[in-house]
CSV table of C-alpha atoms in Angstrom, one decimal:
chain,number,residue,atom,x,y,z
A,1,MET,CA,123.3,-156.3,71.4
A,2,THR,CA,120.8,-154.1,69.5
A,3,ALA,CA,117.1,-154.7,69.2
A,4,VAL,CA,115.6,-154.1,65.7
A,5,SER,CA,111.9,-153.6,65.0
A,6,ILE,CA,110.7,-153.3,61.4
A,7,GLY,CA,107.0,-153.8,60.7
A,8,ALA,CA,105.9,-157.1,62.2
A,9,TRP,CA,109.5,-158.4,62.4
A,10,ARG,CA,111.6,-158.3,65.6
A,11,PHE,CA,115.2,-159.5,66.0
A,12,THR,CA,118.4,-158.8,67.9
A,13,LEU,CA,121.7,-157.9,66.3
A,14,ARG,CA,124.1,-160.0,68.5
A,15,GLY,CA,127.6,-159.5,67.1
A,16,ALA,CA,127.3,-160.3,63.4
A,17,GLU,CA,124.2,-162.5,63.7
A,18,LEU,CA,120.5,-161.9,63.6
A,19,ALA,CA,119.2,-163.6,66.8
A,20,ASP,CA,115.8,-164.5,68.2
A,21,LEU,CA,113.8,-163.6,65.1
A,22,ALA,CA,110.1,-163.1,65.7
A,23,TYR,CA,107.1,-162.2,63.5
A,24,ASP,CA,103.9,-160.7,64.7
A,25,GLY,CA,105.0,-161.4,68.3
A,26,GLY,CA,105.7,-165.1,67.8
A,27,PRO,CA,109.2,-166.7,67.7
A,28,VAL,CA,110.3,-167.8,64.2
A,29,LEU,CA,114.1,-168.6,64.2
A,30,ARG,CA,116.8,-168.8,66.7
A,31,ALA,CA,119.3,-167.1,64.5
A,32,ILE,CA,120.7,-166.4,61.0
A,33,ARG,CA,124.4,-166.1,60.7
A,34,PHE,CA,127.3,-166.3,58.3
A,35,VAL,CA,129.8,-168.9,59.4
A,36,THR,CA,133.4,-169.8,58.5
A,37,ARG,CA,134.8,-173.2,59.4
A,38,ASP,CA,138.3,-174.3,58.7
A,39,HIS,CA,139.8,-177.6,57.7
A,40,ASP,CA,139.5,-178.9,61.3
A,41,TRP,CA,135.9,-177.6,61.6
A,42,ARG,CA,137.0,-174.8,63.9
A,43,THR,CA,134.5,-171.9,63.8
A,44,ALA,CA,136.1,-168.5,63.1
A,45,ASP,CA,135.8,-165.6,65.5
A,46,ASP,CA,133.8,-162.8,63.9
A,47,THR,CA,134.4,-159.1,64.6
A,48,VAL,CA,131.9,-156.6,63.4
A,49,LEU,CA,133.5,-153.8,61.5
A,50,THR,CA,130.5,-151.7,60.5
A,51,ARG,CA,126.8,-151.9,61.1
A,52,THR,CA,124.0,-149.7,59.7
A,53,THR,CA,120.2,-149.8,60.2
A,54,ASP,CA,117.7,-147.9,58.1
A,55,ALA,CA,113.9,-148.0,58.0
A,56,ASP,CA,111.2,-146.2,56.0
A,57,THR,CA,109.0,-143.6,57.6
A,58,ASP,CA,106.2,-146.0,58.4
A,59,ARG,CA,108.7,-148.7,59.4
A,60,THR,CA,107.1,-151.5,57.4
A,61,SER,CA,110.3,-151.9,55.5
A,62,GLY,CA,113.9,-151.3,56.2
A,63,ARG,CA,117.5,-152.5,55.8
A,64,VAL,CA,120.4,-153.7,58.0
A,65,GLY,CA,123.9,-153.8,56.8
A,66,ILE,CA,126.8,-155.7,58.5
A,67,GLU,CA,130.4,-155.9,57.5
A,68,ALA,CA,132.5,-158.3,59.5
A,69,SER,CA,135.9,-160.0,59.7
A,70,ALA,CA,136.4,-163.7,60.3
A,71,ARG,CA,139.6,-164.6,62.2
A,72,TYR,CA,141.5,-167.6,63.6
A,73,ASP,CA,143.9,-166.8,66.5
A,74,GLY,CA,143.7,-163.2,65.6
A,75,THR,CA,144.5,-163.7,61.9
A,76,GLU,CA,141.9,-162.6,59.3
A,77,VAL,CA,141.0,-165.2,56.7
A,78,LEU,CA,137.8,-163.7,55.3
A,79,ARG,CA,135.7,-160.5,55.2
A,80,TYR,CA,132.0,-160.6,54.6
A,81,THR,CA,128.9,-158.5,54.2
A,82,VAL,CA,125.4,-159.3,55.3
A,83,GLU,CA,122.6,-157.2,53.8
A,84,VAL,CA,119.2,-157.7,55.5
A,85,THR,CA,116.1,-156.3,53.7
A,86,VAL,CA,112.7,-156.3,55.3
A,87,ASP,CA,109.6,-155.6,53.1
A,88,GLY,CA,106.4,-156.3,54.9
A,89,PRO,CA,106.2,-160.1,55.6
A,90,THR,CA,109.4,-160.8,53.7
A,91,LEU,CA,112.9,-160.8,55.2
A,92,HIS,CA,115.7,-161.3,52.7
A,93,VAL,CA,119.4,-161.9,53.6
A,94,ASP,CA,122.2,-161.5,51.0
A,95,ALA,CA,125.7,-162.5,52.1
A,96,VAL,CA,129.0,-162.2,50.3
A,97,GLY,CA,132.3,-163.4,51.8
A,98,THR,CA,135.7,-162.9,50.3
A,99,THR,CA,138.8,-164.6,51.5
A,100,THR,CA,141.7,-162.3,52.4
A,101,THR,CA,144.4,-165.0,52.5
A,102,PRO,CA,144.8,-168.5,51.2
A,103,PHE,CA,142.6,-170.7,53.3
A,104,ARG,CA,141.4,-174.3,53.6
A,105,ARG,CA,137.7,-174.4,54.4
A,106,ASN,CA,135.2,-177.1,55.3
A,107,ARG,CA,132.3,-174.7,55.1
A,108,ILE,CA,131.6,-171.1,54.5
A,109,GLY,CA,128.1,-169.6,54.2
A,110,LEU,CA,124.7,-168.8,55.7
A,111,VAL,CA,123.3,-170.8,58.6
A,112,VAL,CA,119.7,-170.8,59.8
A,113,LEU,CA,119.0,-172.0,63.3
A,114,HIS,CA,115.5,-173.3,64.0
A,115,PRO,CA,114.2,-173.5,67.6
A,116,PRO,CA,114.1,-176.9,69.3
A,117,ALA,CA,110.5,-176.3,70.1
A,118,LEU,CA,109.7,-177.3,66.5
A,119,ALA,CA,110.5,-180.9,67.5
A,120,GLY,CA,107.7,-183.1,66.0
A,121,VAL,CA,106.4,-180.3,63.7
A,122,PRO,CA,105.8,-181.2,60.0
A,123,VAL,CA,108.1,-179.6,57.4
A,124,THR,CA,108.1,-179.7,53.6
A,125,ALA,CA,111.5,-180.0,52.1
A,126,ARG,CA,111.9,-178.5,48.6
A,127,HIS,CA,114.7,-179.7,46.3
A,128,PRO,CA,116.6,-178.2,43.4
A,129,SER,CA,114.9,-180.7,41.1
A,130,GLY,CA,111.5,-179.2,41.9
A,131,THR,CA,110.4,-182.2,43.9
A,132,VAL,CA,109.2,-182.0,47.5
A,133,THR,CA,109.6,-184.3,50.5
A,134,GLN,CA,107.3,-184.4,53.5
A,135,ALA,CA,109.2,-184.7,56.8
A,136,ALA,CA,109.2,-183.5,60.4
A,137,PHE,CA,111.6,-181.9,62.7
A,138,PRO,CA,112.6,-184.9,64.8
A,139,THR,CA,111.4,-185.2,68.4
A,140,TRP,CA,114.1,-187.6,69.6
A,141,ILE,CA,117.6,-186.5,68.5
A,142,ALA,CA,118.2,-187.6,64.9
A,143,PRO,CA,121.6,-189.2,64.1
A,144,HIS,CA,121.6,-188.1,60.5
A,145,GLN,CA,120.3,-185.2,58.5
A,146,PRO,CA,116.5,-185.1,58.6
A,147,ALA,CA,116.4,-183.0,55.4
A,148,ALA,CA,118.9,-182.9,52.6
A,149,ASP,CA,119.4,-181.6,49.0
A,150,LEU,CA,117.5,-178.4,49.9
A,151,SER,CA,116.4,-175.4,48.0
A,152,GLY,CA,113.8,-174.5,50.6
A,153,LEU,CA,111.7,-175.4,53.6
A,154,ASP,CA,108.1,-174.8,54.5
A,155,TRP,CA,106.7,-175.2,58.1
A,156,SER,CA,104.4,-173.6,60.6
A,157,THR,CA,104.9,-172.4,64.2
A,158,GLY,CA,101.1,-172.7,64.7
A,159,ARG,CA,100.6,-169.0,64.5
A,160,VAL,CA,102.7,-168.3,61.4
A,161,ALA,CA,103.3,-170.2,58.2
A,162,LEU,CA,106.9,-169.8,57.0
A,163,THR,CA,108.5,-170.3,53.6
A,164,LEU,CA,112.3,-170.3,53.4
A,165,ASP,CA,114.0,-170.1,50.0
A,166,LEU,CA,117.7,-170.8,49.8
A,167,ALA,CA,120.1,-169.7,47.0
A,168,GLY,CA,123.8,-169.9,46.2
A,169,ASP,CA,124.4,-173.5,47.2
A,170,VAL,CA,122.6,-176.7,48.1
A,171,PHE,CA,121.6,-176.8,51.8
A,172,GLU,CA,120.7,-179.5,54.3
A,173,THR,CA,119.4,-179.7,57.9
A,174,GLU,CA,121.0,-181.4,60.8
A,175,ASP,CA,120.0,-181.9,64.4
A,176,GLN,CA,122.4,-179.8,66.5
A,177,ARG,CA,121.0,-181.1,69.7
A,178,ASN,CA,123.5,-184.0,69.1
A,179,TRP,CA,126.1,-181.5,70.4
A,180,THR,CA,123.7,-180.0,73.1
A,181,ASP,CA,123.0,-177.0,70.8
A,182,ALA,CA,119.5,-175.7,71.2
A,183,SER,CA,118.7,-175.8,67.5
A,184,PHE,CA,118.1,-177.6,64.3
A,185,LYS,CA,120.5,-176.1,61.7
A,186,THR,CA,120.0,-175.6,58.0
A,187,TYR,CA,123.3,-174.9,56.3
A,188,SER,CA,125.5,-175.4,53.2
A,189,THR,CA,127.7,-177.0,51.9
A,190,PRO,CA,126.3,-180.5,52.2
A,191,LEU,CA,128.6,-183.0,54.0
A,192,SER,CA,128.4,-185.3,51.0
A,193,GLU,CA,130.7,-182.8,49.2
A,194,PRO,CA,134.5,-183.3,49.6
A,195,PHE,CA,136.3,-181.3,52.2
A,196,PRO,CA,138.5,-179.5,53.0
A,197,VAL,CA,138.7,-177.2,50.0
A,198,ALA,CA,141.7,-175.0,49.3
A,199,LEU,CA,140.8,-171.4,48.5
A,200,ASP,CA,143.0,-168.7,47.1
A,201,ALA,CA,142.9,-165.1,48.5
A,202,GLY,CA,140.1,-163.3,46.7
A,203,SER,CA,137.7,-166.3,46.5
A,204,VAL,CA,134.1,-165.3,46.7
A,205,VAL,CA,131.1,-167.0,48.4
A,206,HIS,CA,127.7,-165.5,47.6
A,207,GLN,CA,124.5,-166.9,49.2
A,208,SER,CA,121.1,-165.6,50.0
A,209,LEU,CA,117.9,-166.6,51.7
A,210,THR,CA,114.3,-165.3,51.7
A,211,LEU,CA,112.0,-165.9,54.6
A,212,ARG,CA,108.3,-165.2,54.1
A,213,ALA,CA,105.8,-165.2,57.0
A,214,THR,CA,102.0,-165.6,56.7
A,215,PRO,CA,99.9,-165.4,59.8
A,216,ASN,CA,97.7,-168.5,59.9
A,217,GLY,CA,94.0,-167.5,59.8
A,218,ARG,CA,92.7,-169.8,62.5
A,219,PRO,CA,93.7,-170.8,66.1
A,220,GLY,CA,96.3,-173.4,66.2
A,221,GLY,CA,97.5,-172.9,62.6
A,222,THR,CA,98.7,-175.8,60.6
A,223,ALA,CA,101.2,-177.3,63.0
A,224,SER,CA,100.7,-180.7,64.5
A,225,PRO,CA,100.1,-180.9,68.3
A,226,ALA,CA,103.3,-180.1,70.1
A,227,PRO,CA,105.0,-183.2,71.6
A,228,ASP,CA,105.1,-183.6,75.4
A,229,LEU,CA,108.6,-182.2,76.2
A,230,ALA,CA,108.0,-181.9,80.0
A,231,PHE,CA,111.1,-184.0,80.6
A,232,LEU,CA,113.3,-181.1,79.6
A,233,ASP,CA,112.6,-179.0,82.6
A,234,GLY,CA,112.2,-179.6,86.4
A,235,PRO,CA,113.1,-182.8,88.2
A,236,ALA,CA,114.2,-186.1,86.6
A,237,PRO,CA,111.4,-188.2,85.1
A,238,THR,CA,111.0,-190.1,88.3
A,239,ALA,CA,110.7,-188.6,91.7
A,240,ALA,CA,114.1,-189.8,92.8
A,241,VAL,CA,117.0,-191.4,91.0
A,242,ALA,CA,118.2,-194.3,93.1
A,243,PRO,CA,121.0,-194.9,93.4
A,244,PRO,CA,122.2,-191.4,92.3
A,245,PRO,CA,125.0,-191.3,89.8
A,246,THR,CA,128.6,-191.3,91.1
A,247,LEU,CA,130.4,-188.0,90.5
A,248,GLN,CA,133.9,-188.4,89.1
A,249,LEU,CA,136.7,-186.0,88.0
A,250,LEU,CA,138.8,-186.0,84.9
A,251,ALA,CA,142.6,-186.3,85.4
A,252,ALA,CA,144.4,-183.0,85.1
A,253,SER,CA,146.4,-182.4,81.9
A,254,ALA,CA,148.2,-179.2,82.9
A,255,PRO,CA,152.0,-179.0,83.3
A,256,ALA,CA,153.1,-181.0,86.4
A,257,ALA,CA,154.8,-177.9,88.0
A,258,ALA,CA,151.3,-176.3,88.3
A,259,ARG,CA,150.0,-179.0,90.5
A,260,PRO,CA,148.7,-177.5,93.8
A,261,ALA,CA,149.8,-179.1,97.1
A,262,ASP,CA,146.3,-180.1,97.9
A,263,VAL,CA,144.7,-181.3,94.7
A,264,ARG,CA,141.2,-182.1,95.9
A,265,PRO,CA,138.8,-179.2,96.8
A,266,SER,CA,137.6,-179.7,100.3
A,267,ALA,CA,134.1,-180.6,99.1
A,268,VAL,CA,135.3,-183.6,97.1
A,269,PRO,CA,135.7,-186.9,99.0
A,270,LEU,CA,139.0,-188.8,98.6
A,271,ASP,CA,137.2,-191.8,97.1
A,272,VAL,CA,135.8,-190.0,94.1
A,273,PRO,CA,137.1,-191.9,91.0
A,274,VAL,CA,139.3,-190.1,88.5
A,275,LEU,CA,138.9,-190.8,84.8
A,276,VAL,CA,142.0,-190.9,82.7
A,277,GLU,CA,142.5,-191.4,78.9
A,278,PRO,CA,146.0,-192.7,78.1
A,279,VAL,CA,146.8,-193.0,74.4
A,280,LEU,CA,148.5,-196.4,73.9
A,281,GLY,CA,151.6,-196.0,71.8
A,282,ASP,CA,152.5,-192.6,73.1
A,283,PRO,CA,155.7,-192.6,75.2
A,284,ASN,CA,154.0,-190.8,78.1
A,285,VAL,CA,151.4,-193.5,79.0
A,286,GLU,CA,153.1,-194.4,82.3
A,287,ALA,CA,153.5,-190.7,83.3
A,288,VAL,CA,149.8,-190.0,82.5
A,289,LEU,CA,148.6,-192.9,84.6
A,290,ALA,CA,150.9,-192.0,87.5
A,291,SER,CA,149.7,-188.4,87.4
A,292,ALA,CA,146.1,-189.6,87.5
A,293,ARG,CA,146.8,-191.7,90.5
A,294,ARG,CA,148.2,-188.7,92.3
A,295,ASP,CA,145.0,-186.8,91.3
A,296,ALA,CA,143.0,-189.7,92.7
A,297,GLY,CA,144.8,-189.5,96.1
A,298,GLY,CA,144.3,-193.1,96.8
A,299,GLY,CA,140.9,-193.3,95.2
A,300,PRO,CA,140.2,-195.5,92.2
A,301,LEU,CA,140.8,-194.8,88.5
A,302,ASP,CA,138.4,-195.1,85.6
A,303,VAL,CA,140.8,-195.9,82.7
A,304,ARG,CA,139.6,-195.3,79.1
A,305,PHE,CA,142.4,-196.3,76.8
A,306,VAL,CA,142.7,-194.8,73.3
A,307,THR,CA,144.0,-197.5,70.8
A,308,ASP,CA,143.1,-199.4,67.7
A,309,ASP,CA,145.1,-202.5,68.8
A,310,PRO,CA,143.1,-205.1,70.8
A,311,VAL,CA,146.3,-207.0,71.7
A,312,ARG,CA,148.0,-203.9,73.0
A,313,LEU,CA,144.8,-203.1,74.9
A,314,ARG,CA,144.8,-206.5,76.7
A,315,ALA,CA,148.4,-206.0,77.8
A,316,ALA,CA,147.7,-202.5,79.0
A,317,ILE,CA,144.6,-203.6,81.0
A,318,ASP,CA,146.7,-206.3,82.8
A,319,ASP,CA,149.4,-203.7,83.7
A,320,VAL,CA,147.0,-201.1,85.0
A,321,LEU,CA,145.1,-203.7,87.1
A,322,ASP,CA,148.4,-204.7,88.7
A,323,SER,CA,149.3,-201.2,89.6
A,324,GLY,CA,146.3,-200.0,91.7
A,325,THR,CA,142.6,-199.8,92.2
A,326,VAL,CA,140.6,-199.5,89.0
A,327,VAL,CA,136.8,-199.0,89.1
A,328,ARG,CA,136.2,-199.3,85.3
A,329,ILE,CA,138.0,-199.9,82.0
A,330,GLY,CA,137.1,-198.6,78.5
A,331,ALA,CA,138.7,-198.3,75.1
A,332,PHE,CA,138.2,-196.1,72.0
A,333,ASP,CA,139.6,-196.1,68.5
A,334,PRO,CA,141.8,-193.0,68.0
A,335,THR,CA,140.2,-192.2,64.6
A,336,THR,CA,136.5,-192.9,65.0
A,337,HIS,CA,136.6,-192.3,68.8
A,338,VAL,CA,134.2,-195.2,69.4
A,339,THR,CA,134.7,-198.7,70.8
A,340,THR,CA,135.0,-200.9,67.7
A,341,PRO,CA,133.7,-204.5,67.9
A,342,ALA,CA,137.3,-205.7,68.2
A,343,LEU,CA,137.9,-203.5,71.2
A,344,GLN,CA,134.6,-204.6,72.7
A,345,GLN,CA,135.7,-208.2,72.5
A,346,ALA,CA,139.1,-207.3,74.1
A,347,LEU,CA,137.3,-205.6,77.0
A,348,LEU,CA,135.0,-208.6,77.5
A,349,ASP,CA,137.9,-211.0,77.5
A,350,ALA,CA,139.7,-208.8,80.1
A,351,ALA,CA,136.5,-208.7,82.3
A,352,ALA,CA,136.1,-212.4,82.1
A,353,ALA,CA,139.8,-212.9,83.1
A,354,ALA,CA,139.6,-210.4,86.0
A,355,GLY,CA,136.3,-211.8,87.3
A,356,ASP,CA,134.8,-208.5,88.7
A,357,LEU,CA,136.0,-205.8,86.3
A,358,GLU,CA,133.4,-203.4,85.0
A,359,VAL,CA,134.0,-202.5,81.3
A,360,VAL,CA,132.4,-199.7,79.3
A,361,ALA,CA,132.0,-199.0,75.6
A,362,GLY,CA,130.6,-196.2,73.5
A,363,THR,CA,132.4,-193.0,72.5
A,364,ARG,CA,134.8,-190.6,74.1
A,365,ALA,CA,133.4,-187.9,71.9
A,366,HIS,CA,130.0,-186.3,71.6
A,367,PHE,CA,126.6,-188.0,71.8
A,368,THR,CA,126.6,-187.6,68.1
A,369,GLU,CA,129.1,-190.5,67.6
A,370,LEU,CA,127.1,-192.8,69.8
A,371,ASN,CA,123.8,-191.8,68.1
A,372,ARG,CA,125.3,-192.5,64.7
A,373,THR,CA,127.1,-195.8,65.5
A,374,VAL,CA,124.7,-197.4,68.0
A,375,ASP,CA,124.4,-200.5,65.7
A,376,LEU,CA,128.0,-201.3,66.6
A,377,PHE,CA,126.8,-202.1,70.1
A,378,ARG,CA,123.9,-204.4,69.3
A,379,ASP,CA,125.9,-207.3,70.9
A,380,TRP,CA,127.3,-205.3,73.8
A,381,ASP,CA,125.3,-205.8,77.0
A,382,GLY,CA,127.4,-203.6,79.2
A,383,PRO,CA,127.3,-199.9,80.0
A,384,LEU,CA,127.6,-197.2,77.4
A,385,THR,CA,129.3,-193.8,77.5
A,386,PHE,CA,129.6,-190.4,75.7
A,387,SER,CA,130.9,-187.0,76.6
A,388,VAL,CA,129.3,-183.6,76.8
A,389,THR,CA,130.7,-180.2,75.9
A,390,PRO,CA,128.5,-177.2,74.9
A,391,GLN,CA,131.0,-175.3,72.7
A,392,MET,CA,131.4,-177.4,69.6
A,393,HIS,CA,129.9,-174.8,67.3
A,394,ASP,CA,129.5,-171.6,69.3
A,395,ARG,CA,131.3,-170.0,72.3
A,396,SER,CA,128.6,-167.5,73.2
A,397,HIS,CA,127.2,-167.2,76.7
A,398,GLU,CA,123.8,-167.9,75.3
A,399,GLN,CA,125.0,-171.2,73.8
A,400,VAL,CA,126.6,-172.4,77.1
A,401,THR,CA,123.5,-171.5,79.1
A,402,GLU,CA,121.0,-173.1,76.6
A,403,SER,CA,123.0,-176.3,76.5
A,404,ILE,CA,121.8,-177.3,80.0
A,405,ARG,CA,118.3,-177.9,78.8
A,406,MET,CA,119.6,-179.8,75.8
A,407,GLN,CA,121.7,-182.0,78.0
A,408,ARG,CA,118.4,-183.5,79.5
A,409,TRP,CA,117.2,-184.1,75.9
A,410,VAL,CA,120.6,-185.8,75.0
A,411,VAL,CA,120.6,-188.0,78.1
A,412,MET,CA,117.0,-189.1,77.6
A,413,SER,CA,117.8,-189.9,73.9
A,414,ALA,CA,120.9,-191.8,75.0
A,415,SER,CA,118.7,-193.7,77.5
A,416,ARG,CA,116.4,-194.8,74.7
A,417,LEU,CA,119.5,-196.1,72.7
A,418,ALA,CA,120.9,-197.8,75.8
A,419,ALA,CA,117.6,-199.8,76.2
A,420,GLY,CA,118.2,-200.7,79.8
A,421,ARG,CA,122.0,-200.6,79.8
A,422,ALA,CA,123.7,-198.2,82.2
A,423,LEU,CA,125.1,-194.9,81.1
A,424,HIS,CA,128.4,-193.3,82.2
A,425,VAL,CA,128.2,-189.7,81.1
A,426,GLY,CA,131.3,-187.6,80.6
A,427,PRO,CA,133.7,-186.0,80.8
A,428,VAL,CA,131.5,-182.9,80.9
A,429,THR,CA,133.7,-180.0,80.0
A,430,LEU,CA,133.1,-176.4,79.0
A,431,ARG,CA,135.3,-176.7,75.9
A,432,PRO,CA,136.2,-179.7,73.8
A,433,ARG,CA,139.2,-181.5,75.3
A,434,PHE,CA,140.1,-182.8,71.8
A,435,ASN,CA,138.9,-182.2,68.2
A,436,ALA,CA,136.8,-185.2,67.3
A,437,VAL,CA,136.3,-184.1,63.7
A,438,ALA,CA,139.7,-182.7,62.8
A,439,THR,CA,141.1,-183.5,59.3
A,440,SER,CA,144.6,-182.7,60.5
A,441,ALA,CA,146.8,-185.4,61.9
A,442,ARG,CA,147.1,-185.6,65.6
A,443,PRO,CA,150.4,-184.1,66.8
A,444,LEU,CA,153.1,-186.7,67.4
A,445,VAL,CA,154.0,-187.1,71.1
A,446,THR,CA,157.7,-187.7,71.7
A,447,ASP,CA,158.1,-186.8,75.4
A,448,ALA,CA,157.8,-189.6,77.9
A,449,SER,CA,157.2,-187.1,80.7
A,450,ILE,CA,154.2,-184.8,81.2
A,451,ASP,CA,156.2,-182.0,82.6
A,452,ALA,CA,154.7,-179.7,79.9
A,453,GLY,CA,151.3,-181.3,80.3
A,454,TYR,CA,149.6,-183.6,77.8
A,455,GLY,CA,146.4,-183.9,75.7
A,456,PRO,CA,144.0,-181.1,76.3
A,457,GLN,CA,146.9,-178.8,77.4
A,458,PHE,CA,147.9,-178.6,73.7
A,459,VAL,CA,144.4,-178.5,72.1
A,460,PRO,CA,143.5,-175.0,70.7
A,461,ASP,CA,140.6,-173.4,72.5
A,462,ALA,CA,140.3,-176.2,75.1
A,463,THR,CA,140.5,-173.8,78.0
A,464,ASP,CA,137.5,-171.6,78.8
A,465,PRO,CA,138.6,-168.3,80.4
A,466,GLU,CA,135.4,-168.6,82.6
A,467,GLN,CA,136.4,-172.1,84.0
A,468,HIS,CA,137.0,-170.9,87.5
A,469,SER,CA,134.2,-168.4,87.7
A,470,ALA,CA,131.1,-168.6,89.9
A,471,ALA,CA,129.0,-168.9,86.7
A,472,ALA,CA,131.0,-171.9,85.7
A,473,ALA,CA,130.4,-173.6,89.1
A,474,ALA,CA,126.7,-173.0,88.7
A,475,TRP,CA,126.8,-174.4,85.2
A,476,PHE,CA,128.4,-177.6,86.3
A,477,ALA,CA,125.9,-178.0,89.1
A,478,ALA,CA,123.0,-177.4,86.7
A,479,SER,CA,124.6,-179.9,84.3
A,480,VAL,CA,124.7,-182.6,87.0
A,481,GLU,CA,121.0,-182.0,87.7
A,482,ALA,CA,120.1,-182.1,84.0
A,483,LEU,CA,122.0,-185.4,83.5
A,484,THR,CA,120.8,-187.1,86.6
A,485,VAL,CA,118.1,-189.4,85.2
A,486,PRO,CA,117.4,-193.1,85.8
A,487,GLY,CA,120.0,-195.3,84.3
A,488,VAL,CA,122.9,-192.8,84.6
A,489,ALA,CA,125.5,-194.6,86.8
A,490,SER,CA,128.2,-191.9,86.8
A,491,ILE,CA,128.9,-188.3,85.6
A,492,THR,CA,132.5,-187.2,85.1
A,493,LEU,CA,133.1,-183.5,85.4
A,494,ALA,CA,136.0,-181.2,84.7
A,495,GLU,CA,139.7,-181.9,85.4
A,496,ALA,CA,140.8,-182.3,89.0
A,497,TRP,CA,142.8,-179.1,89.0
A,498,GLY,CA,144.5,-176.6,86.6
A,499,PRO,CA,143.1,-174.3,83.9
A,500,ARG,CA,140.5,-176.8,82.9
A,501,GLY,CA,139.7,-177.9,86.5
A,502,GLY,CA,137.7,-176.9,89.5
A,503,ARG,CA,140.3,-174.3,90.5
């Protein structure tokens, strides 16, 4: 990382991005970066090829030049240049990307990350038509884009008034806290545009932005009073959460031969439930369930089926209840990853037939999906669920660390949606265990065994190389603390063992 100081501007060059931008000593933006995302919304790995920094003699103006390569699995798909020009209170970024091989993209271009501390602050959205819309950065996590069809934004930090002009495409803003990212993101191309788009080698993307800062001439500036965000830090909103949430483990998906003789770490009691996600219709369902029971070591299972067939679901529930102790049953559609009304009814019917069976609905994916589909659950009185993973958009250490604070924001937003219903949070994993937004078809499963593993074992980038580090252990502990708030009944952590497990 390299610190850059030009005039009143300060920022850090972190890889190919400008991070932690400040003006006149006050924070302005989290980051400005150029991002490449493929047809499955995977973010390319960027490698800086060259970087230059020049400033004039009095250091009130200057230039930063970055050339970088965007790669997937080591294969370059695009090269881009970012030219940053600072002239007094104006910071201008010009970015040009050129594909080096035929490539299907969902998005390529500049991204602006606004700090989450702007929650509740008014913002003026400017549109290509010349019209303006008055809005605000949302306090509670917004399910949909709070600003769209953008050519620019105007807002204030309280100390500094900011004007952001955008060129080269139409932009929009989304609330990235949905994925536990510590930011609001302004980006192009809008989600309303068709994707993916096939690009030939040599295709060019050219975008630019201009950020102007004007110190406010009075104390407090023009920003509205900051909302009370005390719930983000320190203890849970009540002095004690009683009863505390049950801690669970996720069933291991690694190859069977890698199973250790003693699956459970010594600190994990034998009665800790194990969550398992069999995909009905796959030939390995019985093997997946049997492996989860071995992971549970006699403890109960929390079974969340993946299916779009309520009839098949009912039969599977009957079978699993006959084969061992089950603490909870859920079901999710394989395409939308949420519990559709038809699946909800099948779960309720099964609970009524069993007498004392707890059923859960919601999403097996990010809080985003629950936030955007909560109307589907207006007639559902039971518990709700969603999972947590910090590395949907970014795999940096900063992203993983900052996600802890956002987890508290997410779980409090989920609690508002739940309106008194219990929450089952998880699995909480360092990397996504499946791609919830892929446009590619899910690979066909033909093996009835799980000798080679299953599910996350075959998901690109599902395994974090830091999984077994002391830092990861501390992260999971901090995650439990952040997610422990009133109404949270259980928290499911990483896999019971293996490369995505506790050891």
